[in-house]
PDB file of C-alpha atoms and ligand atoms in Angstrom:
ATOM      1  CA  CYS O 240     -11.776 -21.320 -53.275  1.00  0.00           C
ATOM      2  CA  VAL O 241     -13.155 -19.996 -49.990  1.00  0.00           C
ATOM      3  CA  PHE O 242     -16.342 -18.102 -50.757  1.00  0.00           C
ATOM      4  CA  ALA O 243     -17.230 -16.875 -47.252  1.00  0.00           C
ATOM      5  CA  ALA O 244     -16.011 -17.291 -43.697  1.00  0.00           C
ATOM      6  CA  GLY O 245     -17.729 -16.574 -40.391  1.00  0.00           C
ATOM      7  CA  LEU O 246     -17.011 -16.844 -36.670  1.00  0.00           C
ATOM      8  CA  ALA O 247     -19.658 -17.910 -34.140  1.00  0.00           C
ATOM      9  CA  LYS O 248     -19.099 -16.623 -30.587  1.00  0.00           C
ATOM     10  CA  SER O 249     -20.461 -17.603 -27.167  1.00  0.00           C
ATOM     11  CA  ALA O 250     -22.325 -15.122 -24.904  1.00  0.00           C
ATOM     12  CA  SER O 251     -18.977 -14.233 -23.280  1.00  0.00           C
ATOM     13  CA  GLY O 252     -17.516 -13.389 -26.679  1.00  0.00           C
ATOM     14  CA  GLN O 253     -15.306 -16.509 -26.955  1.00  0.00           C
ATOM     15  CA  PRO O 254     -15.103 -18.008 -30.466  1.00  0.00           C
ATOM     16  CA  THR O 255     -16.943 -21.364 -30.548  1.00  0.00           C
ATOM     17  CA  GLN O 256     -17.279 -22.193 -34.244  1.00  0.00           C
ATOM     18  CA  ILE O 257     -15.680 -21.220 -37.525  1.00  0.00           C
ATOM     19  CA  VAL O 258     -17.881 -21.526 -40.593  1.00  0.00           C
ATOM     20  CA  LEU O 259     -16.166 -21.772 -43.978  1.00  0.00           C
ATOM     21  CA  VAL O 260     -18.210 -21.921 -47.179  1.00  0.00           C
ATOM     22  CA  PHE O 261     -16.424 -23.334 -50.227  1.00  0.00           C
ATOM     23  CA  ARG O 262     -17.498 -22.824 -53.796  1.00  0.00           C
ATOM     24  CA  ASP O 263     -16.007 -24.838 -56.668  1.00  0.00           C
ATOM     25  CA  GLU O 264     -15.299 -22.322 -59.405  1.00  0.00           C
ATOM     26  CA  THR O 265     -13.709 -24.784 -61.834  1.00  0.00           C
ATOM     27  CA  ASN O 266     -16.638 -24.657 -64.248  1.00  0.00           C
ATOM     28  CA  VAL O 267     -16.895 -20.870 -64.095  1.00  0.00           C
ATOM     29  CA  LYS O 268     -13.154 -20.550 -64.771  1.00  0.00           C
ATOM     30  CA  ARG O 269     -13.374 -23.089 -67.586  1.00  0.00           C
ATOM     31  CA  ALA O 270     -16.278 -21.188 -69.200  1.00  0.00           C
ATOM     32  CA  GLU O 271     -14.354 -17.901 -68.880  1.00  0.00           C
ATOM     33  CA  GLN O 272     -11.258 -19.476 -70.439  1.00  0.00           C
ATOM     34  CA  SER O 273     -13.291 -20.988 -73.275  1.00  0.00           C
ATOM     35  CA  ARG O 274     -14.917 -17.601 -73.992  1.00  0.00           C
ATOM     36  CA  ALA O 275     -11.534 -15.858 -73.982  1.00  0.00           C
ATOM     37  CA  ASP O 276     -10.094 -18.530 -76.332  1.00  0.00           C
ATOM     38  CA  PHE O 277     -13.070 -18.153 -78.661  1.00  0.00           C
ATOM     39  CA  VAL O 278     -12.675 -14.372 -78.887  1.00  0.00           C
ATOM     40  CA  ALA O 279      -8.912 -14.767 -79.491  1.00  0.00           C
ATOM     41  CA  ASN O 280      -9.448 -17.452 -82.159  1.00  0.00           C
ATOM     42  CA  SER O 281     -12.230 -15.504 -83.924  1.00  0.00           C
ATOM     43  CA  SER O 282     -10.090 -12.357 -83.975  1.00  0.00           C
ATOM     44  CA  HIS O 283      -7.138 -14.292 -85.362  1.00  0.00           C
ATOM     45  CA  GLU O 284      -9.306 -15.951 -88.049  1.00  0.00           C
ATOM     46  CA  LEU O 285     -10.704 -12.574 -89.120  1.00  0.00           C
ATOM     47  CA  ARG O 286      -7.381 -10.768 -88.860  1.00  0.00           C
ATOM     48  CA  SER O 287      -5.502 -13.005 -91.306  1.00  0.00           C
ATOM     49  CA  PRO O 288      -7.700 -12.409 -94.404  1.00  0.00           C
ATOM     50  CA  LEU O 289      -7.910  -8.747 -93.422  1.00  0.00           C
ATOM     51  CA  SER O 290      -4.104  -8.493 -93.229  1.00  0.00           C
ATOM     52  CA  ALA O 291      -3.846 -10.135 -96.646  1.00  0.00           C
ATOM     53  CA  ILE O 292      -6.362  -7.648 -98.121  1.00  0.00           C
ATOM     54  CA  ILE O 293      -4.480  -4.692 -96.589  1.00  0.00           C
ATOM     55  CA  GLY O 294      -1.211  -6.030 -98.041  1.00  0.00           C
ATOM     56  CA  PHE O 295      -2.737  -6.351-101.530  1.00  0.00           C
ATOM     57  CA  ILE O 296      -4.194  -2.836-101.372  1.00  0.00           C
ATOM     58  CA  GLU O 297      -0.815  -1.413-100.363  1.00  0.00           C
ATOM     59  CA  THR O 298       0.840  -3.199-103.283  1.00  0.00           C
ATOM     60  CA  LEU O 299      -1.824  -1.995-105.705  1.00  0.00           C
ATOM     61  CA  LEU O 300      -1.461   1.581-104.533  1.00  0.00           C
ATOM     62  CA  GLY O 301       2.354   1.344-104.607  1.00  0.00           C
ATOM     63  CA  PRO O 302       4.658  -0.858-106.729  1.00  0.00           C
ATOM     64  CA  ALA O 303       1.899  -2.458-108.842  1.00  0.00           C
ATOM     65  CA  SER O 304      -0.130   0.710-109.489  1.00  0.00           C
ATOM     66  CA  GLU O 305       0.717   0.742-113.216  1.00  0.00           C
ATOM     67  CA  ASP O 306       0.663  -3.013-113.758  1.00  0.00           C
ATOM     68  CA  ASP O 307      -2.674  -4.144-115.302  1.00  0.00           C
ATOM     69  CA  GLU O 308      -1.894  -7.841-115.010  1.00  0.00           C
ATOM     70  CA  ALA O 309      -0.947  -7.551-111.329  1.00  0.00           C
ATOM     71  CA  ARG O 310      -4.112  -5.551-110.658  1.00  0.00           C
ATOM     72  CA  ILE O 311      -6.367  -8.366-111.889  1.00  0.00           C
ATOM     73  CA  ARG O 312      -4.348 -10.964-109.979  1.00  0.00           C
ATOM     74  CA  PHE O 313      -4.419  -9.014-106.710  1.00  0.00           C
ATOM     75  CA  LEU O 314      -8.100  -8.124-107.039  1.00  0.00           C
ATOM     76  CA  THR O 315      -8.914 -11.819-107.547  1.00  0.00           C
ATOM     77  CA  LEU O 316      -6.893 -12.725-104.442  1.00  0.00           C
ATOM     78  CA  MET O 317      -8.620  -9.959-102.477  1.00  0.00           C
ATOM     79  CA  GLN O 318     -11.992 -11.283-103.599  1.00  0.00           C
ATOM     80  CA  GLY O 319     -11.072 -14.745-102.276  1.00  0.00           C
ATOM     81  CA  GLU O 320     -10.019 -13.320 -98.915  1.00  0.00           C
ATOM     82  CA  ALA O 321     -13.171 -11.195 -98.681  1.00  0.00           C
ATOM     83  CA  TYR O 322     -15.351 -14.263 -99.394  1.00  0.00           C
ATOM     84  CA  ARG O 323     -13.466 -16.113 -96.677  1.00  0.00           C
ATOM     85  CA  MET O 324     -14.235 -13.333 -94.195  1.00  0.00           C
ATOM     86  CA  ALA O 325     -17.884 -13.352 -95.244  1.00  0.00           C
ATOM     87  CA  ARG O 326     -18.157 -17.140 -94.688  1.00  0.00           C
ATOM     88  CA  LEU O 327     -16.550 -16.786 -91.296  1.00  0.00           C
ATOM     89  CA  VAL O 328     -18.883 -13.962 -90.222  1.00  0.00           C
ATOM     90  CA  ASP O 329     -21.913 -16.006 -91.428  1.00  0.00           C
ATOM     91  CA  ASP O 330     -20.764 -19.043 -89.426  1.00  0.00           C
ATOM     92  CA  LEU O 331     -20.019 -16.951 -86.331  1.00  0.00           C
ATOM     93  CA  MET O 332     -23.522 -15.481 -86.540  1.00  0.00           C
ATOM     94  CA  SER O 333     -25.094 -18.937 -87.005  1.00  0.00           C
ATOM     95  CA  LEU O 334     -23.183 -20.284 -84.021  1.00  0.00           C
ATOM     96  CA  SER O 335     -24.204 -17.380 -81.837  1.00  0.00           C
ATOM     97  CA  ARG O 336     -27.880 -17.718 -82.865  1.00  0.00           C
ATOM     98  CA  VAL O 337     -27.814 -21.456 -82.138  1.00  0.00           C
ATOM     99  CA  GLU O 338     -26.177 -20.953 -78.749  1.00  0.00           C
ATOM    100  CA  ILE O 339     -28.744 -18.315 -77.761  1.00  0.00           C
ATOM    101  CA  ASN O 340     -31.643 -20.640 -78.678  1.00  0.00           C
ATOM    102  CA  GLU O 341     -30.089 -23.845 -77.404  1.00  0.00           C
ATOM    103  CA  HIS O 342     -32.393 -24.061 -74.374  1.00  0.00           C
ATOM    104  CA  ILE O 343     -35.585 -23.257 -76.275  1.00  0.00           C
ATOM    105  CA  PRO O 344     -37.136 -26.473 -77.619  1.00  0.00           C
ATOM    106  CA  PRO O 345     -37.970 -26.250 -81.339  1.00  0.00           C
ATOM    107  CA  ARG O 346     -41.617 -26.749 -82.335  1.00  0.00           C
ATOM    108  CA  VAL O 347     -42.160 -27.338 -86.043  1.00  0.00           C
ATOM    109  CA  VAL O 348     -42.987 -30.800 -87.442  1.00  0.00           C
ATOM    110  CA  VAL O 349     -40.258 -31.377 -90.021  1.00  0.00           C
ATOM    111  CA  ASP O 350     -40.330 -33.833 -92.924  1.00  0.00           C
ATOM    112  CA  MET O 351     -36.714 -35.027 -92.836  1.00  0.00           C
ATOM    113  CA  ALA O 352     -36.926 -36.880 -96.159  1.00  0.00           C
ATOM    114  CA  ALA O 353     -37.830 -33.672 -98.009  1.00  0.00           C
ATOM    115  CA  LEU O 354     -35.174 -31.754 -96.128  1.00  0.00           C
ATOM    116  CA  VAL O 355     -32.461 -34.297 -97.009  1.00  0.00           C
ATOM    117  CA  ASP O 356     -33.466 -34.242-100.688  1.00  0.00           C
ATOM    118  CA  GLU O 357     -33.294 -30.468-100.730  1.00  0.00           C
ATOM    119  CA  ALA O 358     -29.829 -30.324 -99.141  1.00  0.00           C
ATOM    120  CA  ALA O 359     -28.544 -32.958-101.583  1.00  0.00           C
ATOM    121  CA  CYS O 360     -29.939 -31.002-104.573  1.00  0.00           C
ATOM    122  CA  THR O 361     -28.341 -27.773-103.344  1.00  0.00           C
ATOM    123  CA  LEU O 362     -24.899 -29.374-103.078  1.00  0.00           C
ATOM    124  CA  ALA O 363     -25.118 -31.616-106.169  1.00  0.00           C
ATOM    125  CA  PRO O 364     -23.433 -29.042-108.475  1.00  0.00           C
ATOM    126  CA  ARG O 365     -20.421 -28.827-106.120  1.00  0.00           C
ATOM    127  CA  ALA O 366     -20.161 -32.630-106.030  1.00  0.00           C
ATOM    128  CA  GLU O 367     -20.385 -32.744-109.831  1.00  0.00           C
ATOM    129  CA  LYS O 368     -17.421 -30.391-110.089  1.00  0.00           C
ATOM    130  CA  LYS O 369     -15.357 -33.102-108.357  1.00  0.00           C
ATOM    131  CA  GLN O 370     -17.094 -35.775-110.439  1.00  0.00           C
ATOM    132  CA  MET O 371     -18.587 -37.274-107.307  1.00  0.00           C
ATOM    133  CA  THR O 372     -21.876 -39.112-107.274  1.00  0.00           C
ATOM    134  CA  MET O 373     -24.410 -38.392-104.576  1.00  0.00           C
ATOM    135  CA  GLU O 374     -26.801 -41.175-103.561  1.00  0.00           C
ATOM    136  CA  VAL O 375     -29.795 -40.375-101.382  1.00  0.00           C
ATOM    137  CA  ASP O 376     -31.503 -43.353 -99.802  1.00  0.00           C
ATOM    138  CA  CYS O 377     -34.495 -42.371 -97.638  1.00  0.00           C
ATOM    139  CA  GLN O 378     -36.546 -45.131 -96.070  1.00  0.00           C
ATOM    140  CA  PRO O 379     -40.192 -44.831 -97.174  1.00  0.00           C
ATOM    141  CA  ALA O 380     -42.608 -43.360 -94.612  1.00  0.00           C
ATOM    142  CA  LEU O 381     -39.788 -41.862 -92.587  1.00  0.00           C
ATOM    143  CA  PRO O 382     -41.197 -40.413 -89.336  1.00  0.00           C
ATOM    144  CA  CYS O 383     -41.120 -36.655 -88.833  1.00  0.00           C
ATOM    145  CA  VAL O 384     -39.032 -34.793 -86.294  1.00  0.00           C
ATOM    146  CA  VAL O 385     -40.114 -31.846 -84.154  1.00  0.00           C
ATOM    147  CA  GLY O 386     -37.477 -29.304 -84.895  1.00  0.00           C
ATOM    148  CA  ASP O 387     -36.328 -26.093 -86.417  1.00  0.00           C
ATOM    149  CA  PRO O 388     -36.367 -26.618 -90.206  1.00  0.00           C
ATOM    150  CA  ASP O 389     -33.706 -23.984 -90.951  1.00  0.00           C
ATOM    151  CA  GLN O 390     -31.339 -25.388 -88.362  1.00  0.00           C
ATOM    152  CA  LEU O 391     -31.879 -28.996 -89.435  1.00  0.00           C
ATOM    153  CA  THR O 392     -31.259 -27.953 -93.038  1.00  0.00           C
ATOM    154  CA  GLN O 393     -28.011 -26.390 -91.887  1.00  0.00           C
ATOM    155  CA  VAL O 394     -26.981 -29.627 -90.119  1.00  0.00           C
ATOM    156  CA  VAL O 395     -27.499 -31.785 -93.210  1.00  0.00           C
ATOM    157  CA  HIS O 396     -25.969 -29.098 -95.427  1.00  0.00           C
ATOM    158  CA  ASN O 397     -22.812 -28.845 -93.270  1.00  0.00           C
ATOM    159  CA  LEU O 398     -22.324 -32.630 -93.198  1.00  0.00           C
ATOM    160  CA  VAL O 399     -22.840 -33.053 -96.947  1.00  0.00           C
ATOM    161  CA  ASP O 400     -20.679 -29.985 -97.623  1.00  0.00           C
ATOM    162  CA  ASN O 401     -17.836 -31.603 -95.628  1.00  0.00           C
ATOM    163  CA  ALA O 402     -18.323 -34.879 -97.510  1.00  0.00           C
ATOM    164  CA  VAL O 403     -17.902 -32.949-100.779  1.00  0.00           C
ATOM    165  CA  LYS O 404     -14.892 -31.004 -99.453  1.00  0.00           C
ATOM    166  CA  TYR O 405     -13.031 -33.929 -97.910  1.00  0.00           C
ATOM    167  CA  GLY O 406     -14.219 -36.749-100.185  1.00  0.00           C
ATOM    168  CA  ARG O 407     -11.895 -37.811-102.995  1.00  0.00           C
ATOM    169  CA  PRO O 408     -12.756 -36.810-106.566  1.00  0.00           C
ATOM    170  CA  GLN O 409     -14.719 -39.408-108.559  1.00  0.00           C
ATOM    171  CA  THR O 410     -15.996 -41.138-105.431  1.00  0.00           C
ATOM    172  CA  ARG O 411     -19.425 -41.566-103.908  1.00  0.00           C
ATOM    173  CA  ILE O 412     -21.293 -39.732-101.168  1.00  0.00           C
ATOM    174  CA  ARG O 413     -24.163 -41.627 -99.581  1.00  0.00           C
ATOM    175  CA  ILE O 414     -26.915 -40.066 -97.503  1.00  0.00           C
ATOM    176  CA  LEU O 415     -29.016 -42.627 -95.679  1.00  0.00           C
ATOM    177  CA  ALA O 416     -32.146 -41.691 -93.740  1.00  0.00           C
ATOM    178  CA  ARG O 417     -33.620 -44.411 -91.544  1.00  0.00           C
ATOM    179  CA  SER O 418     -36.316 -44.848 -88.964  1.00  0.00           C
ATOM    180  CA  ILE O 419     -34.970 -46.414 -85.762  1.00  0.00           C
ATOM    181  CA  ASP O 420     -36.901 -48.088 -82.945  1.00  0.00           C
ATOM    182  CA  ARG O 421     -34.755 -46.690 -80.171  1.00  0.00           C
ATOM    183  CA  LEU O 422     -32.392 -43.774 -80.107  1.00  0.00           C
ATOM    184  CA  PRO O 423     -29.013 -44.793 -78.655  1.00  0.00           C
ATOM    185  CA  GLY O 424     -29.292 -44.865 -74.861  1.00  0.00           C
ATOM    186  CA  THR O 425     -33.077 -44.267 -74.752  1.00  0.00           C
ATOM    187  CA  ASN O 426     -36.378 -46.006 -75.385  1.00  0.00           C
ATOM    188  CA  GLN O 427     -37.509 -43.307 -77.753  1.00  0.00           C
ATOM    189  CA  PRO O 428     -38.025 -43.923 -81.476  1.00  0.00           C
ATOM    190  CA  GLY O 429     -36.042 -41.763 -83.805  1.00  0.00           C
ATOM    191  CA  VAL O 430     -34.643 -40.966 -87.187  1.00  0.00           C
ATOM    192  CA  SER O 431     -31.010 -41.342 -88.215  1.00  0.00           C
ATOM    193  CA  ILE O 432     -29.377 -39.452 -91.053  1.00  0.00           C
ATOM    194  CA  ALA O 433     -25.952 -40.750 -92.052  1.00  0.00           C
ATOM    195  CA  VAL O 434     -23.634 -38.971 -94.467  1.00  0.00           C
ATOM    196  CA  ALA O 435     -20.817 -41.223 -95.689  1.00  0.00           C
ATOM    197  CA  ASP O 436     -17.911 -40.191 -97.887  1.00  0.00           C
ATOM    198  CA  GLU O 437     -14.992 -42.004 -99.442  1.00  0.00           C
ATOM    199  CA  GLY O 438     -12.319 -39.552 -98.392  1.00  0.00           C
ATOM    200  CA  GLU O 439      -9.013 -40.065 -96.637  1.00  0.00           C
ATOM    201  CA  GLY O 440     -10.636 -40.581 -93.251  1.00  0.00           C
ATOM    202  CA  ILE O 441      -9.760 -38.975 -89.929  1.00  0.00           C
ATOM    203  CA  PRO O 442      -7.147 -40.309 -87.478  1.00  0.00           C
ATOM    204  CA  SER O 443      -9.020 -41.534 -84.385  1.00  0.00           C
ATOM    205  CA  ILE O 444      -7.074 -39.238 -82.047  1.00  0.00           C
ATOM    206  CA  HIS O 445      -8.892 -36.243 -83.594  1.00  0.00           C
ATOM    207  CA  LEU O 446     -12.443 -37.625 -83.446  1.00  0.00           C
ATOM    208  CA  PRO O 447     -13.358 -36.471 -79.899  1.00  0.00           C
ATOM    209  CA  ARG O 448     -12.314 -32.867 -80.665  1.00  0.00           C
ATOM    210  CA  LEU O 449     -13.819 -32.388 -84.141  1.00  0.00           C
ATOM    211  CA  THR O 450     -16.887 -30.526 -82.868  1.00  0.00           C
ATOM    212  CA  GLU O 451     -14.830 -27.945 -80.959  1.00  0.00           C
ATOM    213  CA  ARG O 452     -14.921 -24.454 -82.414  1.00  0.00           C
ATOM    214  CA  PHE O 453     -12.036 -23.908 -84.857  1.00  0.00           C
ATOM    215  CA  TYR O 454     -10.652 -27.432 -84.406  1.00  0.00           C
ATOM    216  CA  ARG O 455      -9.256 -28.756 -87.691  1.00  0.00           C
ATOM    217  CA  VAL O 456      -7.264 -31.873 -88.478  1.00  0.00           C
ATOM    218  CA  ASP O 457      -5.262 -30.047 -91.147  1.00  0.00           C
ATOM    219  CA  GLU O 458      -5.614 -26.295 -90.881  1.00  0.00           C
ATOM    220  CA  GLY O 459      -4.039 -25.523 -94.262  1.00  0.00           C
ATOM    221  CA  ARG O 460      -6.263 -27.994 -96.060  1.00  0.00           C
ATOM    222  CA  SER O 461      -9.428 -26.702 -94.388  1.00  0.00           C
ATOM    223  CA  ARG O 462      -8.550 -23.130 -95.386  1.00  0.00           C
ATOM    224  CA  ARG O 463      -7.694 -24.084 -98.971  1.00  0.00           C
ATOM    225  CA  LEU O 464     -11.073 -25.797 -99.250  1.00  0.00           C
ATOM    226  CA  GLY O 465     -12.894 -22.752 -97.909  1.00  0.00           C
ATOM    227  CA  GLY O 466     -13.522 -24.133 -94.397  1.00  0.00           C
ATOM    228  CA  THR O 467     -14.074 -21.946 -91.355  1.00  0.00           C
ATOM    229  CA  GLY O 468     -13.550 -24.611 -88.681  1.00  0.00           C
ATOM    230  CA  LEU O 469     -17.049 -23.931 -87.304  1.00  0.00           C
ATOM    231  CA  GLY O 470     -19.269 -26.276 -89.333  1.00  0.00           C
ATOM    232  CA  LEU O 471     -19.254 -29.222 -86.943  1.00  0.00           C
ATOM    233  CA  ALA O 472     -19.504 -26.978 -83.860  1.00  0.00           C
ATOM    234  CA  ILE O 473     -22.721 -25.576 -85.368  1.00  0.00           C
ATOM    235  CA  VAL O 474     -23.939 -29.128 -86.087  1.00  0.00           C
ATOM    236  CA  LYS O 475     -23.266 -30.223 -82.504  1.00  0.00           C
ATOM    237  CA  HIS O 476     -25.145 -27.290 -80.947  1.00  0.00           C
ATOM    238  CA  ILE O 477     -28.156 -27.746 -83.242  1.00  0.00           C
ATOM    239  CA  VAL O 478     -28.285 -31.490 -82.571  1.00  0.00           C
ATOM    240  CA  ASN O 479     -28.099 -30.790 -78.813  1.00  0.00           C
ATOM    241  CA  ARG O 480     -30.984 -28.358 -79.103  1.00  0.00           C
ATOM    242  CA  HIS O 481     -33.015 -31.131 -80.760  1.00  0.00           C
ATOM    243  CA  ARG O 482     -32.056 -33.581 -77.985  1.00  0.00           C
ATOM    244  CA  GLY O 483     -30.295 -35.696 -80.550  1.00  0.00           C
ATOM    245  CA  ARG O 484     -26.828 -37.189 -80.923  1.00  0.00           C
ATOM    246  CA  LEU O 485     -23.988 -37.004 -83.417  1.00  0.00           C
ATOM    247  CA  THR O 486     -21.644 -39.922 -83.988  1.00  0.00           C
ATOM    248  CA  ILE O 487     -18.502 -39.929 -86.143  1.00  0.00           C
ATOM    249  CA  GLU O 488     -16.903 -43.068 -87.549  1.00  0.00           C
ATOM    250  CA  SER O 489     -13.879 -43.012 -89.774  1.00  0.00           C
ATOM    251  CA  VAL O 490     -11.514 -45.504 -91.347  1.00  0.00           C
ATOM    252  CA  LEU O 491      -8.180 -44.152 -92.589  1.00  0.00           C
ATOM    253  CA  GLY O 492      -7.903 -44.432 -96.321  1.00  0.00           C
ATOM    254  CA  ARG O 493     -11.570 -45.485 -96.660  1.00  0.00           C
ATOM    255  CA  GLY O 494     -13.721 -42.553 -95.552  1.00  0.00           C
ATOM    256  CA  SER O 495     -15.894 -41.134 -92.792  1.00  0.00           C
ATOM    257  CA  THR O 496     -19.523 -41.400 -91.726  1.00  0.00           C
ATOM    258  CA  PHE O 497     -21.244 -38.684 -89.730  1.00  0.00           C
ATOM    259  CA  THR O 498     -24.605 -39.771 -88.299  1.00  0.00           C
ATOM    260  CA  ILE O 499     -27.189 -37.699 -86.503  1.00  0.00           C
ATOM    261  CA  PHE O 500     -29.912 -39.299 -84.395  1.00  0.00           C
ATOM    262  CA  LEU O 501     -33.034 -37.256 -83.725  1.00  0.00           C
ATOM    263  CA  PRO O 502     -36.149 -38.088 -81.685  1.00  0.00           C
ATOM    264  CA  ALA O 503     -39.115 -38.807 -83.966  1.00  0.00           C
ATOM    265  CA  VAL O 504     -42.784 -37.929 -83.642  1.00  0.00           C
ATOM    266  CA  LYS O 505     -45.576 -40.351 -84.518  1.00  0.00           C
ATOM    267  CA  GLN O 506     -46.957 -38.183 -87.281  1.00  0.00           C
ATOM    268  CA  GLN O 507     -45.622 -39.127 -90.708  1.00  0.00           C
ATOM    269  CA  ALA O 508     -44.684 -36.782 -93.478  1.00  0.00           C
ATOM    270  CA  PRO O 509     -47.749 -35.473 -95.304  1.00  0.00           C
ATOM    271  CA  GLU O 510     -48.628 -37.441 -98.445  1.00  0.00           C
ATOM    272  CA  PRO O 511     -48.034 -35.463-101.626  1.00  0.00           C
ATOM    273  CA  ALA O 512     -51.311 -33.721-102.593  1.00  0.00           C
ATOM    274  CA  THR O 513     -53.275 -35.713-105.182  1.00  0.00           C
ATOM    275  CA  GLU O 514     -55.305 -33.767-107.703  1.00  0.00           C
ATOM    276  CA  THR O 515     -59.036 -34.378-107.668  1.00  0.00           C
ATOM    277  CA  GLY O 516     -60.922 -33.608-110.857  1.00  0.00           C
ATOM    278  CA  THR O 517     -63.578 -30.935-110.593  1.00  0.00           C
ATOM    279  CA  ASP O 518     -65.009 -30.938-114.081  1.00  0.00           C
TER     280      ASP O 518
HETATM  281  P1  ADP A 258     -14.086 -26.930 -91.682  1.00  0.00           P
HETATM  282  O1  ADP A 258     -14.726 -25.645 -92.055  1.00  0.00           O
HETATM  283  O2  ADP A 258     -12.615 -26.822 -91.433  1.00  0.00           O
HETATM  284  O3  ADP A 258     -14.444 -28.043 -92.615  1.00  0.00           O
HETATM  285  P2  ADP A 258     -15.701 -28.312 -89.673  1.00  0.00           P
HETATM  286  O4  ADP A 258     -16.053 -27.865 -88.302  1.00  0.00           O
HETATM  287  O5  ADP A 258     -16.809 -28.579 -90.617  1.00  0.00           O
HETATM  288  O6  ADP A 258     -14.669 -27.239 -90.216  1.00  0.00           O
HETATM  289  O7  ADP A 258     -14.828 -29.631 -89.540  1.00  0.00           O
HETATM  290  C1  ADP A 258     -13.732 -29.632 -88.638  1.00  0.00           C
HETATM  291  C2  ADP A 258     -12.609 -30.487 -89.181  1.00  0.00           C
HETATM  292  O8  ADP A 258     -13.025 -31.856 -89.212  1.00  0.00           O
HETATM  293  C3  ADP A 258     -12.210 -30.167 -90.621  1.00  0.00           C
HETATM  294  O9  ADP A 258     -11.261 -29.119 -90.692  1.00  0.00           O
HETATM  295  C4  ADP A 258     -11.613 -31.494 -91.074  1.00  0.00           C
HETATM  296  O10 ADP A 258     -10.273 -31.590 -90.639  1.00  0.00           O
HETATM  297  C5  ADP A 258     -12.444 -32.527 -90.310  1.00  0.00           C
HETATM  298  N1  ADP A 258     -13.542 -33.096 -91.117  1.00  0.00           N
HETATM  299  C6  ADP A 258     -14.843 -32.740 -91.092  1.00  0.00           C
HETATM  300  N2  ADP A 258     -15.568 -33.494 -91.930  1.00  0.00           N
HETATM  301  C7  ADP A 258     -14.706 -34.354 -92.503  1.00  0.00           C
HETATM  302  C8  ADP A 258     -14.830 -35.421 -93.473  1.00  0.00           C
HETATM  303  N3  ADP A 258     -16.023 -35.727 -94.008  1.00  0.00           N
HETATM  304  N4  ADP A 258     -13.708 -36.106 -93.808  1.00  0.00           N
HETATM  305  C9  ADP A 258     -12.505 -35.796 -93.266  1.00  0.00           C
HETATM  306  N5  ADP A 258     -12.323 -34.814 -92.353  1.00  0.00           N
HETATM  307  C10 ADP A 258     -13.402 -34.109 -91.980  1.00  0.00           C
END
């Protein structure tokens, strides 16, 4: 669009030059559109559990007011919808925090092996419910990463959580942590963390869009499994903040592997403290 226009005149007042300044507003418009879409999507995602809760309350106050069995059933459904809203609000807050901090480099030296173990332990009970086995394979003396420990925990947690959600029952989830000489596209050494499941896989047409906010391959399935559609968007923003990369590979019918690559620091994880006798 034309941003400014000016006319240069000679001493006699005759126009000699026209100056037009153009500014490309495509990116500004795109950012505005993306913000508007996000607000619309968030409102829609929050409105649907809220509408369900309102409907249940109206039924409980009206036709089902004397029905004990219906009361328990509706209260249980309301609880599920309220939990869904709570998960969504938590994820929206995480995403907003990550976006605010995205340009501030993180500073803490993080032991990724310990962090991976912790995330796997936290999610092991959920995997057990689906009779899945979780294998953690961390290369010894894995280099550390300079990062934000809470955010990196959230990255590994979200990827393993998806592997549990979308993996088939009685299958295996593997978490592999490796030291790598060069991060893809750089000369810098790094660490890779791969989370592989044996789920149904993801059709390749969806792969480039998976990290968009609220993008789901199968909306109904994601909702049934308690998804918010924000997990991978949060992962992408945190990985960007750490100057890392996320890759997604998937084979239909076989499973998916989500790998994060993070720049490493020379310092290794601290050795576990050894007790020295004092008596
Ligand atoms: P959700 O809360 O819906 O799981 P995510 O942002 O974590 O949202 O993931 C976006 C979508 O990517 C999911 O809805 C699902 O369709 C797909 N997806 C993510 N991880 C996996 C996986 N391990 N296997 C198959 N599909 C996956």
